Short mmCIF file of C-alpha atoms and ligand atoms in Angstrom, two decimals:
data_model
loop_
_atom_site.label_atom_id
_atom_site.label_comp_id
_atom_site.label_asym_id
_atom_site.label_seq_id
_atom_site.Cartn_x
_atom_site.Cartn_y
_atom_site.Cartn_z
CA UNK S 1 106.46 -83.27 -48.28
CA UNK S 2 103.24 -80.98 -47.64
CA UNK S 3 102.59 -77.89 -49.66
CA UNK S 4 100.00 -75.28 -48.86
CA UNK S 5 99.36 -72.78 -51.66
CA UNK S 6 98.23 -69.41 -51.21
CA UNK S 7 95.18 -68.07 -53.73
CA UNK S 8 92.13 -69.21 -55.94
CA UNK S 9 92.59 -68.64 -59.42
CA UNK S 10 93.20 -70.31 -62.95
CA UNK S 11 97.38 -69.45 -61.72
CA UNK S 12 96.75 -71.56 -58.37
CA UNK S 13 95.46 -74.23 -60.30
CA UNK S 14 97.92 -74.50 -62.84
CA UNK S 15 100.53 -74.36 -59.67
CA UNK S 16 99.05 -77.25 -57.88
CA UNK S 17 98.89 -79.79 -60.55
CA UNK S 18 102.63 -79.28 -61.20
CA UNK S 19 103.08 -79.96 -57.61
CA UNK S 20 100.59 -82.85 -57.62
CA UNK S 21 103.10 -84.58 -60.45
CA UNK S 22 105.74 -84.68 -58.35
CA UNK S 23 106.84 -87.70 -56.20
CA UNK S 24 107.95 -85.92 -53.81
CA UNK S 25 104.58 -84.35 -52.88
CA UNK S 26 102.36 -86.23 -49.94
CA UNK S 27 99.67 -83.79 -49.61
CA UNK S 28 98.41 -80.22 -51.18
CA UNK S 29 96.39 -77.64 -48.81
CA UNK S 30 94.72 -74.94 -50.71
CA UNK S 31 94.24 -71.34 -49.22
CA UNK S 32 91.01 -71.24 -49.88
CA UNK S 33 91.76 -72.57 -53.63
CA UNK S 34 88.61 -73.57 -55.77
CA UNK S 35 86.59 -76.21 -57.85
CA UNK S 36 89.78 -77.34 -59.52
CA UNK S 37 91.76 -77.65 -57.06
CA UNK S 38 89.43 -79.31 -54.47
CA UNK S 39 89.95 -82.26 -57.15
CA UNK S 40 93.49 -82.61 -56.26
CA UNK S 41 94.21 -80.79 -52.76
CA UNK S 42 92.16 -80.59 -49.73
CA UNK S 43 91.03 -76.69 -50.03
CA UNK S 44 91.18 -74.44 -46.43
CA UNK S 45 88.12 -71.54 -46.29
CA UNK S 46 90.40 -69.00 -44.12
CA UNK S 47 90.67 -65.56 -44.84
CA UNK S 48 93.87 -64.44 -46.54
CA UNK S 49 94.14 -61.18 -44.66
CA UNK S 50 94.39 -63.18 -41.38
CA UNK S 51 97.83 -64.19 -40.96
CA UNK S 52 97.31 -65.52 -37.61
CA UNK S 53 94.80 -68.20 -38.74
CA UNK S 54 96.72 -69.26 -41.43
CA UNK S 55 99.87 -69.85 -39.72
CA UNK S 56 97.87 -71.60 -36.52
CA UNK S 57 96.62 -74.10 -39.63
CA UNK S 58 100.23 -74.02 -41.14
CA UNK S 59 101.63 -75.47 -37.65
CA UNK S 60 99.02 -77.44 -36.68
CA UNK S 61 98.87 -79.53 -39.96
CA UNK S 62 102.76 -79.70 -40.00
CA UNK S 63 102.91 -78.44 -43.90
CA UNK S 64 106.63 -78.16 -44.64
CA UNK S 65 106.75 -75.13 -47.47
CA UNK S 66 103.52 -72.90 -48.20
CA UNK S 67 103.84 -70.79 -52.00
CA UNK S 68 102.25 -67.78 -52.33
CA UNK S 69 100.35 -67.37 -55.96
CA UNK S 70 98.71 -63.93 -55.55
CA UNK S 71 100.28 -60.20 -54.76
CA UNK S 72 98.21 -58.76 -52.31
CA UNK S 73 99.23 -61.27 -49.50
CA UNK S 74 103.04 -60.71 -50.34
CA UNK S 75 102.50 -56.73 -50.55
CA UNK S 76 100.93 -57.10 -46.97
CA UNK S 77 104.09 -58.85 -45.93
CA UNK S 78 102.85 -62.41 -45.09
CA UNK S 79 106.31 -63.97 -45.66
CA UNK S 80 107.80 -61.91 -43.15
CA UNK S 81 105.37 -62.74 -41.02
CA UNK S 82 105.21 -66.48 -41.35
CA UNK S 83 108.95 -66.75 -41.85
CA UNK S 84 109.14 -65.18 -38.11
CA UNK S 85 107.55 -68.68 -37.29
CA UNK S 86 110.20 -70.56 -39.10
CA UNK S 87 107.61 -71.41 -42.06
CA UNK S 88 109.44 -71.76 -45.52
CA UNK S 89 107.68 -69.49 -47.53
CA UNK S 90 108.35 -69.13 -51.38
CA UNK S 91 107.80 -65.85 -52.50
CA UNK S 92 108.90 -62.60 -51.34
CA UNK S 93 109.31 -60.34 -48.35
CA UNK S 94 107.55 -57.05 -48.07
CA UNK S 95 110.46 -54.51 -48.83
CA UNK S 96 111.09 -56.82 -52.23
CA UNK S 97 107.06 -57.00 -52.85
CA UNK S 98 107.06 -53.12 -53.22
CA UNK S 99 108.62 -53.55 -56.79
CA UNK S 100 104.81 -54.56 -57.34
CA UNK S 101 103.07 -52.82 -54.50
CA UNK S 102 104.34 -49.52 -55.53
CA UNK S 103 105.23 -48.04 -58.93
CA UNK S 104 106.84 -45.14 -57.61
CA UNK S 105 108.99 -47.71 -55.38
CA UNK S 106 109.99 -48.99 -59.29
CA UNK S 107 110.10 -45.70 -61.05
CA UNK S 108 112.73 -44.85 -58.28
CA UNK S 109 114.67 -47.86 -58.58
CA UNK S 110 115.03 -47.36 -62.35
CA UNK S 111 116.04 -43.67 -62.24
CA UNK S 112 119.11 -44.65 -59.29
CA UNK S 113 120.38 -47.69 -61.48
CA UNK S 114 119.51 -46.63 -65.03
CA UNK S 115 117.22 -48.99 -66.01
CA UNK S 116 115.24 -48.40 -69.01
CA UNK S 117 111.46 -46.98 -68.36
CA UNK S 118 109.48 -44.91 -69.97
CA UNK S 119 110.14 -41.44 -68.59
CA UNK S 120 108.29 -39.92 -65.88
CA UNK S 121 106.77 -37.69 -63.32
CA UNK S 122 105.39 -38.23 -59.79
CA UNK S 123 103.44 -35.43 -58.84
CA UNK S 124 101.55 -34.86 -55.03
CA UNK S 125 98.87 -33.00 -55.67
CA UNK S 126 96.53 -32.21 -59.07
CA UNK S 127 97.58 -28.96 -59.76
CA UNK S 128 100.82 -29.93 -60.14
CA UNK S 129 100.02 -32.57 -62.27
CA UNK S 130 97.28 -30.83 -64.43
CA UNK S 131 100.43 -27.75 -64.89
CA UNK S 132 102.81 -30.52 -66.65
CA UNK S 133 100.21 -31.53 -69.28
CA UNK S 134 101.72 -28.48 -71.23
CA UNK S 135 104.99 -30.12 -71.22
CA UNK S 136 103.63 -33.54 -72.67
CA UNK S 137 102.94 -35.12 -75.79
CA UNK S 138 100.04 -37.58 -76.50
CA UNK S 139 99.18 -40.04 -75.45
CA UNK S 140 100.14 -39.89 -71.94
CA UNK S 141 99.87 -42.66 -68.96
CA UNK S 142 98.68 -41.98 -65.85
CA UNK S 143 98.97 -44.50 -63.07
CA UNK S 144 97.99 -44.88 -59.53
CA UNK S 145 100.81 -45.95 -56.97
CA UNK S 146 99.90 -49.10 -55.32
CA UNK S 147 98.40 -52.43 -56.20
CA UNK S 148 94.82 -51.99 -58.32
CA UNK S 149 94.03 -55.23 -59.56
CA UNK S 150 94.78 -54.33 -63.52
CA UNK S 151 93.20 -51.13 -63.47
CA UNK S 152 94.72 -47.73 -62.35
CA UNK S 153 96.22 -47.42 -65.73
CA UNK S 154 94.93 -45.11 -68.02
CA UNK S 155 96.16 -43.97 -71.26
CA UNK S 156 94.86 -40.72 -72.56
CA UNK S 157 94.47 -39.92 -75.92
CA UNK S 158 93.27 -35.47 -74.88
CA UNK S 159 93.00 -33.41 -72.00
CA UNK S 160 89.66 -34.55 -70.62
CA UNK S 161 91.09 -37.75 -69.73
CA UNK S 162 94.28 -37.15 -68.49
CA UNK S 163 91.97 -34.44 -66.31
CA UNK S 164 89.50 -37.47 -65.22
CA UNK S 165 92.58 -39.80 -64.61
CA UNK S 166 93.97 -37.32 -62.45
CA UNK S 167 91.28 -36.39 -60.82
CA UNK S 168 89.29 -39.87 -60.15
CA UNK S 169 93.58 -40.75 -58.63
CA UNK S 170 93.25 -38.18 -56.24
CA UNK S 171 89.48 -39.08 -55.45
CA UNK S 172 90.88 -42.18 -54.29
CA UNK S 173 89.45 -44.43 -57.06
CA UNK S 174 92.45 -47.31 -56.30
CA UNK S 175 92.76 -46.31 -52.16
CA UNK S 176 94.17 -42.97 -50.66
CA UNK S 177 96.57 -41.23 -53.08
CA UNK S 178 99.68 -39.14 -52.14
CA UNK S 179 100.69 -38.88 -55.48
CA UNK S 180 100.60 -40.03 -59.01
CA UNK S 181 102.70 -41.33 -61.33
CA UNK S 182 102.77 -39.05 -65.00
CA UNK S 183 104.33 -41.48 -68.12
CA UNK S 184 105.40 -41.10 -71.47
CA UNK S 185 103.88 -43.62 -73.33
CA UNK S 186 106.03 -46.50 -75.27
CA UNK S 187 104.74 -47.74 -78.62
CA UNK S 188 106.14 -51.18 -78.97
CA UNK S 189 105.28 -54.98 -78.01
CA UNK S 190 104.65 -55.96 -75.33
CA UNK S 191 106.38 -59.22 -73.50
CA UNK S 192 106.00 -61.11 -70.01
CA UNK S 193 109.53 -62.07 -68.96
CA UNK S 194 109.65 -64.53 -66.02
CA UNK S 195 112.50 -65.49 -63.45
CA UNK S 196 112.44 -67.68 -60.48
CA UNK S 197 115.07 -66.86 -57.67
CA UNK S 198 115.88 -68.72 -54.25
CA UNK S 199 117.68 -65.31 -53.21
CA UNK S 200 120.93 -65.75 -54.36
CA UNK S 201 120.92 -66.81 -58.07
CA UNK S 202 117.96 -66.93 -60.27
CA UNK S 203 117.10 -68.71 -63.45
CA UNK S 204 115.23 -67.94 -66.04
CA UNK S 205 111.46 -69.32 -66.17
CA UNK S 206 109.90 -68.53 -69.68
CA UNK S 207 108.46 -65.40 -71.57
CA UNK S 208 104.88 -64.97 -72.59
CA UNK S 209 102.37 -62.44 -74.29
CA UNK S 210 98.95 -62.10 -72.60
CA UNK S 211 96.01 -60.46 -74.11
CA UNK S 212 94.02 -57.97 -71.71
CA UNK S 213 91.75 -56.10 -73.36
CA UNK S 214 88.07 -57.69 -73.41
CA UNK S 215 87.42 -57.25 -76.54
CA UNK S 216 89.09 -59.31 -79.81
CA UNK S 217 91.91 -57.32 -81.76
CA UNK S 218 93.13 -55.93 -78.39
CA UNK S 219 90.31 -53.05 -78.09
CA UNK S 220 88.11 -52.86 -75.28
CA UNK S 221 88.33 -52.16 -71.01
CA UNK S 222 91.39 -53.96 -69.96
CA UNK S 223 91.17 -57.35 -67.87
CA UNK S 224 93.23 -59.49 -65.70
CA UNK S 225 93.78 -61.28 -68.82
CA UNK S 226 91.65 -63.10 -71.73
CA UNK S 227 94.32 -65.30 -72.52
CA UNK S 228 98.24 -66.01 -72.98
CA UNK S 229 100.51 -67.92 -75.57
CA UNK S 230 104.14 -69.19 -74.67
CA UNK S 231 106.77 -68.38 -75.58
CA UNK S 232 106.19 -64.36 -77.36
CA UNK S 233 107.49 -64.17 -80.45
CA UNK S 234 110.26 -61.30 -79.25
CA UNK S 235 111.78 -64.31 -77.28
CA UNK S 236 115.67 -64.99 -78.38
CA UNK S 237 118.61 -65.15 -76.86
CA UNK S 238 120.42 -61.53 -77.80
CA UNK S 239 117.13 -59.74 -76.40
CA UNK S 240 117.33 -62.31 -73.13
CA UNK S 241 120.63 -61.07 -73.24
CA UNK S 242 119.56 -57.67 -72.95
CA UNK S 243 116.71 -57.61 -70.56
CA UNK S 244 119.01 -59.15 -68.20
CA UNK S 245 121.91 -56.85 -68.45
CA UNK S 246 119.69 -53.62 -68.47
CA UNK S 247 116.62 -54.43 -66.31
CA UNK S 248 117.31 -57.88 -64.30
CA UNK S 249 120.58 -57.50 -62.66
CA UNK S 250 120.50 -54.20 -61.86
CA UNK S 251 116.97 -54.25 -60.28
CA UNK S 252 118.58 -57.14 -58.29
CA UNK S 253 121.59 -55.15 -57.80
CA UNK S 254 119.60 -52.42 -55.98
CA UNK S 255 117.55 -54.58 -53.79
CA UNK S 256 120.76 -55.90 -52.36
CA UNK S 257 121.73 -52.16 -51.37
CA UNK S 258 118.50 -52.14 -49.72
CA UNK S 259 119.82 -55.15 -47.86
CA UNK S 260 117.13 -57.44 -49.04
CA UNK S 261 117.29 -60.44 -51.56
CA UNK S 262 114.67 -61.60 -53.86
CA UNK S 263 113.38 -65.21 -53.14
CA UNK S 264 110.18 -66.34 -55.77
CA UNK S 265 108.75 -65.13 -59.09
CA UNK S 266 109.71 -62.22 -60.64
CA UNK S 267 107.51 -61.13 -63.63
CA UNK S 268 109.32 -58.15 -65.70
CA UNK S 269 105.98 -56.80 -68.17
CA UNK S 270 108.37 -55.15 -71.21
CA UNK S 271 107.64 -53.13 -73.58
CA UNK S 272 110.28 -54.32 -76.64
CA UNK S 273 111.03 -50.65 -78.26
CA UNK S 274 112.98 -51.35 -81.54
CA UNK S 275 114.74 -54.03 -80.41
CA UNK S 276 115.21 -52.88 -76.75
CA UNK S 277 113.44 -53.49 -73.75
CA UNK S 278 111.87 -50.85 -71.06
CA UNK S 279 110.28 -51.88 -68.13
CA UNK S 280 106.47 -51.22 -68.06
CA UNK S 281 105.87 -52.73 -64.39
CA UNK S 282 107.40 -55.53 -62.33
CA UNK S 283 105.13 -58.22 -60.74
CA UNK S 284 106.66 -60.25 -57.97
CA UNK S 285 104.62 -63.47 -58.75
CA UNK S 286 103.67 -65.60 -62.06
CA UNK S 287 101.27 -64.20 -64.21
CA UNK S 288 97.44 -65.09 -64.64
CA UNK S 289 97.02 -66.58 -67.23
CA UNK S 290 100.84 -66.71 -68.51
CA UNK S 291 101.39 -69.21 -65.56
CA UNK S 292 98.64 -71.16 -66.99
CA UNK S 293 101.04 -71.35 -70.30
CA UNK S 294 104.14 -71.98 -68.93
CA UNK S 295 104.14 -74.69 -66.32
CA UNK S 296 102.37 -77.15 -68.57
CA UNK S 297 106.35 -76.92 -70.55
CA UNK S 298 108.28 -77.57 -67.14
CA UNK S 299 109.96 -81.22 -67.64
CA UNK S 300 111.49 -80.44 -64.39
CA UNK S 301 109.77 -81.91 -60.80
CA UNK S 302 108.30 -78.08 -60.07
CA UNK S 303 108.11 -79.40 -56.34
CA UNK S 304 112.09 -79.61 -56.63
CA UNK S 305 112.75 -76.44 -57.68
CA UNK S 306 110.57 -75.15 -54.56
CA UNK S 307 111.94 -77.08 -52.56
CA UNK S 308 115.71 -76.07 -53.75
CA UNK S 309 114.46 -71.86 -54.08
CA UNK S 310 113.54 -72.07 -49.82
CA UNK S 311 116.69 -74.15 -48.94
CA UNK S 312 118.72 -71.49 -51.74
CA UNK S 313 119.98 -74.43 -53.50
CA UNK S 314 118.68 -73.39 -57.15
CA UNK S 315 122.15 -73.18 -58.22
CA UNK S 316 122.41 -77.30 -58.12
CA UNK S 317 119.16 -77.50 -60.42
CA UNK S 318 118.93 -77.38 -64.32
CA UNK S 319 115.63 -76.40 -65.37
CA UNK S 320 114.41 -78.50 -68.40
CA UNK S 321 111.39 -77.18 -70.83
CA UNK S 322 109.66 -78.82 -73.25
CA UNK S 323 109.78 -77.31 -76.85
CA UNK S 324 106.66 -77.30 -77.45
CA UNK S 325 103.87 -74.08 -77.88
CA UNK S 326 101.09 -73.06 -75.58
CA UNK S 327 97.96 -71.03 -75.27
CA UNK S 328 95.64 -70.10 -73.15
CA UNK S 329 92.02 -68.98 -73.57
CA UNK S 330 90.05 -67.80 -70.89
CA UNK S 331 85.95 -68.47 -70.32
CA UNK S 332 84.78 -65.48 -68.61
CA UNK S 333 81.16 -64.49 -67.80
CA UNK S 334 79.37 -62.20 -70.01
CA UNK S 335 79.69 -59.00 -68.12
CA UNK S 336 83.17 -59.38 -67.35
CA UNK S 337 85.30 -56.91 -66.87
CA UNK S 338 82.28 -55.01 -65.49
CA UNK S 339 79.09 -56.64 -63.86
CA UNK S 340 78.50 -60.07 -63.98
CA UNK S 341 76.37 -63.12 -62.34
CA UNK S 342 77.92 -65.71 -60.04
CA UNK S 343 76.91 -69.02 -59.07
CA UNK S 344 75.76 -70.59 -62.53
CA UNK S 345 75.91 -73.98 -63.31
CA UNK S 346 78.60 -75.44 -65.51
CA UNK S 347 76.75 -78.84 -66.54
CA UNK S 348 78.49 -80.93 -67.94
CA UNK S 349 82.95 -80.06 -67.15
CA UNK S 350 83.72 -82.95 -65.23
CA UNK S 351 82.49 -85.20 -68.19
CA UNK S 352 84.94 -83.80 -70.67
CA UNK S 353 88.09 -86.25 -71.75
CA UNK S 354 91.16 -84.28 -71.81
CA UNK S 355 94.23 -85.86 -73.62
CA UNK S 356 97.90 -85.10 -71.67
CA UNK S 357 98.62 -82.08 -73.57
CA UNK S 358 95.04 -80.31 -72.91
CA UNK S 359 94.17 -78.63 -69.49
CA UNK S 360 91.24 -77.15 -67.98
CA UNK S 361 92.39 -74.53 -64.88
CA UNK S 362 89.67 -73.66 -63.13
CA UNK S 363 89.80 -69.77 -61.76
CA UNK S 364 86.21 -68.60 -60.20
CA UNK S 365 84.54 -71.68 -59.78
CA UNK S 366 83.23 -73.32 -56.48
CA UNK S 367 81.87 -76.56 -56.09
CA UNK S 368 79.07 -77.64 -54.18
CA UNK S 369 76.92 -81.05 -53.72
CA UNK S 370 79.01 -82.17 -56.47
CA UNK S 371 77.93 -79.15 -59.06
CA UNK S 372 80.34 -76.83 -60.13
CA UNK S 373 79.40 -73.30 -60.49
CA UNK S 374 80.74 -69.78 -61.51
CA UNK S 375 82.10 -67.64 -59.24
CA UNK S 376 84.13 -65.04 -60.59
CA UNK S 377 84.40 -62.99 -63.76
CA UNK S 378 87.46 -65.48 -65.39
CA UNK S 379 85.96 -68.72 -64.57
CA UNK S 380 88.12 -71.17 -66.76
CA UNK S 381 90.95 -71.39 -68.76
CA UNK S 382 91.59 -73.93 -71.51
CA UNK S 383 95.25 -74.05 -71.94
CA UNK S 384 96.77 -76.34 -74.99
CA UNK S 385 100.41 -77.34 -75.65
CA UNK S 386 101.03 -78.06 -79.11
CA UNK S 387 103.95 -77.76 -81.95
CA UNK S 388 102.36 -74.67 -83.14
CA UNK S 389 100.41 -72.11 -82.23
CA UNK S 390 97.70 -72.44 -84.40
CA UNK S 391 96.46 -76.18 -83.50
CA UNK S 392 96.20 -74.55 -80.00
CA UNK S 393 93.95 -72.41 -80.54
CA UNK S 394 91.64 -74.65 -83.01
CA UNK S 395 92.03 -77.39 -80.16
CA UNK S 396 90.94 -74.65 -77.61
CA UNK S 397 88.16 -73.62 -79.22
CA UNK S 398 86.64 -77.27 -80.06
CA UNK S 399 87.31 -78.27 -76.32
CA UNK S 400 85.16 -74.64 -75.61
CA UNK S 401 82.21 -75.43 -77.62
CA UNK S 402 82.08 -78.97 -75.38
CA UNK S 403 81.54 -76.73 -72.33
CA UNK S 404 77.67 -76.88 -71.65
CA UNK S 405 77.78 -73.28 -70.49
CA UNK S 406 75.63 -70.51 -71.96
CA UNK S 407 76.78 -67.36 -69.58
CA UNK S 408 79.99 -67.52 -70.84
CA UNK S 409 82.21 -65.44 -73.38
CA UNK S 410 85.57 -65.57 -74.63
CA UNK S 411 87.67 -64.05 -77.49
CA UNK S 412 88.60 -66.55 -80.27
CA UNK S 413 91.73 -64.20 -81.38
CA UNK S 414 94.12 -65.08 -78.83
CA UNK S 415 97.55 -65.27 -80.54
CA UNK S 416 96.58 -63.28 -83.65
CA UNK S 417 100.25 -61.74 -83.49
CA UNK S 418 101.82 -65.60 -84.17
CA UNK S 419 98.95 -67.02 -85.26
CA UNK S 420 96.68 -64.59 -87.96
CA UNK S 421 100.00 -63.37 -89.62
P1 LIG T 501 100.49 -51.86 -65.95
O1 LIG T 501 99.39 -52.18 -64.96
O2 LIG T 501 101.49 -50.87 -65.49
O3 LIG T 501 101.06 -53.10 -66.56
O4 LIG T 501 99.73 -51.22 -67.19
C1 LIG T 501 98.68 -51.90 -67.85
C2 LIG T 501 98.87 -51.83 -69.33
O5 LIG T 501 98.90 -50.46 -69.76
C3 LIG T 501 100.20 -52.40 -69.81
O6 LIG T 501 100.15 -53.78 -69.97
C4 LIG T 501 100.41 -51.67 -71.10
O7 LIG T 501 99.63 -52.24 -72.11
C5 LIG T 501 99.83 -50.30 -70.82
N1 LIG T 501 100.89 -49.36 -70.41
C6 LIG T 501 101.28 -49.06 -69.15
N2 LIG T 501 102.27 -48.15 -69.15
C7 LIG T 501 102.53 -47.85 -70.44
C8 LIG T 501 103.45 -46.98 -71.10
N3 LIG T 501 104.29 -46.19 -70.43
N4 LIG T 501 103.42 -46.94 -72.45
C9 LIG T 501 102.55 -47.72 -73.15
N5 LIG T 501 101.66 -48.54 -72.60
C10 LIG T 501 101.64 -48.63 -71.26
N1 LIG T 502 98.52 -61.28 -66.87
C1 LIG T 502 98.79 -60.11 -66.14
C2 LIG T 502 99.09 -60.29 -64.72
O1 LIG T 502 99.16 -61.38 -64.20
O2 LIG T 502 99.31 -59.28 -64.05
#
């Protein structure tokens, strides 16, 4: 069986060599992929925003199933498109991607089946929204509708701010804004709760915590993500239990009024209120870096469980994990999250023994003449699976201070929560 995999980071990585296991796989294409995966999958330069090319490659090469990593390709609707060419596509269509692609989609969906959120307010113009600060108490969230990379969030401790949030919304900061959303803010923990679905029963595929903020003890200018442990510490069955009943089902329930079904990863990000759950955001892929954390646990062929989600045969597979802990620490480039350089030299990576339990995902490198260099703000993640949390980090860190790479930072924290008790 061929695979082509849509996207380029430390996620796409992690998703290839779980296909590359498998028996069943002949040969990996990478859309455009990177270093990493050039090692173990031919990698295709072609513009994701250009359907047309992708599916002309698609055909031509004969690849049986293509798997989408990233959002913004499913919020533009590239399954529809390619599945109009009879190309099995895991992931989601575009109605289903809008559970992502727009919070006020969400926000919408939660109010109509009474799924727990914080509360909130969508308001079209500033004055509006600048009139219900009287009404709230601090501090507030205020969010931009569609997709904006991590940011678009901000949560304001006074006036100014939500002022500035409002205003830099309606400016246009995260692309043309019709409204924005107004949140209470929920003071909790926070948990990454993952499903896979072939469209007509799902299963559940993990729970992690991620760490955004740049800075160590969770302070700083949020990220994509500075690193991940598996499984969060909230993780047992009576709060499963719960998240399923009160935010799963029904947010499945209400896509099936719409007449759609969901077929891929579904990412709930929870806040866990007193024992209860609320629904922060939905993602309709695997998380960056939580992926990272949770495939290394699969004992089950991944390529299988594709393979059974696009012929809707997940029903007929039992997903088996290993028991083990993981975490995740990204390498990023000093700068990151704001300026950085690209294109610096990583000496000495593809010298460095790694024992079966220790991974290096590459997310923005490129190589070239046989060099590896940076190219991106997140350029590596070490991920190790362990019994316990705290031998993953220590082994994380010692495999780090191998890496022959000065530009680099990275926060040495990750997993305080379970680890730093
Ligand atoms: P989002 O992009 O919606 O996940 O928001 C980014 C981050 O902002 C989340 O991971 C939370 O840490 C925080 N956040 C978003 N909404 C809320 C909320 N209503 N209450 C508390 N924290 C929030
Ligand atoms: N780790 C956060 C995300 O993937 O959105």
């Amino acid at each position: 069986m061929k695979v082509g995999l849509i996207g380029s980071g430390g996620r796409e990585h992690s998703l290839c060599l779980a296909l590359k296991k498998s028996k069943k796989i002949s040969k990996i294409y990478c859309f455009p992929g990177n270093a990493g995966t050039n090692s173990i999958a031919e990698n295709v330069e072609i513009d994701l925003n250009n359907f047309e090319k992708i599916k002309n490659y698609i055909l031509e090469n004969q690849i049986d199933i293509i798997l989408v990593g990233p959002e913004k390709p499913l919020v533009d609707g590239i399954v529809d498109y390619l599945e109009n060419f009879n190309i099995k596509v895991f992931g989601p269509n575009k109605i289903s991607s809008q559970l992502e692609g727009s919070k006020i989609f969400t926000k919408n969906l939660c109010k109509k089946y009474n799924i727990p959120t914080a509360n909130f307010g969508i308001f079209e113009n500033s004055r509006e929204a600048i009139s219900f600060f009287k009404n709230c108490s601090l501090p507030i969230v205020v969010k931009a509708d569609g997709l904006a990379a991590g940011k678009g969030v901000y949560i304001c401790e006074n006036k100014e701010e939500y002022l500035l949030a409002v205003k830099e919304i309606f400016e246009g900061k995260f692309g043309k804004a019709k409204n924005v959303l107004i949140e209470e803010f929920l003071k909790g923990e926070e948990m990454s709760f993952f499903i896979i679905s072939d469209g007509q029963t799902f299963k559940k595929f993990g729970t992690a915590q991620d760490h955004k903020r740049v800075l160590e003890g969770d302070r700083g200018k949020n990220t994509g993500g500075m690193g991940a442990y598996s499984p969060s510490r909230l993780d047992n069955e009576n709060l499963n239990n719960k998240i399923l009943d009160k935010i799963i089902n029904p947010t499945l329930k209400g896509l099936k009024d719409l007449k759609v079904s969901f077929k891929g990863f579904l990412y709930a990000g929870l806040m866990i209120v007193e024992g209860d759950p609320y629904l922060i955001e939905y993602n309709v892929r695997m998380g960056d870096p939580e992926c990272q954390t949770i495939l290394p646990k699969l004992r089950t062929d991944f390529a299988e469980i594709i393979e059974a989600c696009v012929n809707k045969n997940l029903e007929k597979i039992n997903l088996k994990w290993y028991e083990h802990k993981t975490l995740c620490v990204v390498l990023c480039s000093k700068g990151y999250p704001d300026e950085y350089k690209n294109n610096i030299k990583i000496k000495n990576l593809k010298n460095i023994e790694l024992n079966n339990d220790e991974f290096i995902f590459h997310a923005g490198t490129i190589e070239y003449k046989d060099e590896i260099f940076s190219n991106g703000g997140r350029v590596l993640n070490i991920v190790i699976k362990s019994k316990d949390f705290k031998s993953c980090r220590d082994r994380a860190i010692k495999l780090l201070s191998q890496i022959d790479w000065k530009e680099g930072f990275f926060r040495k924290d990750i997993g305080f929560k379970v680890i730093d008790k």
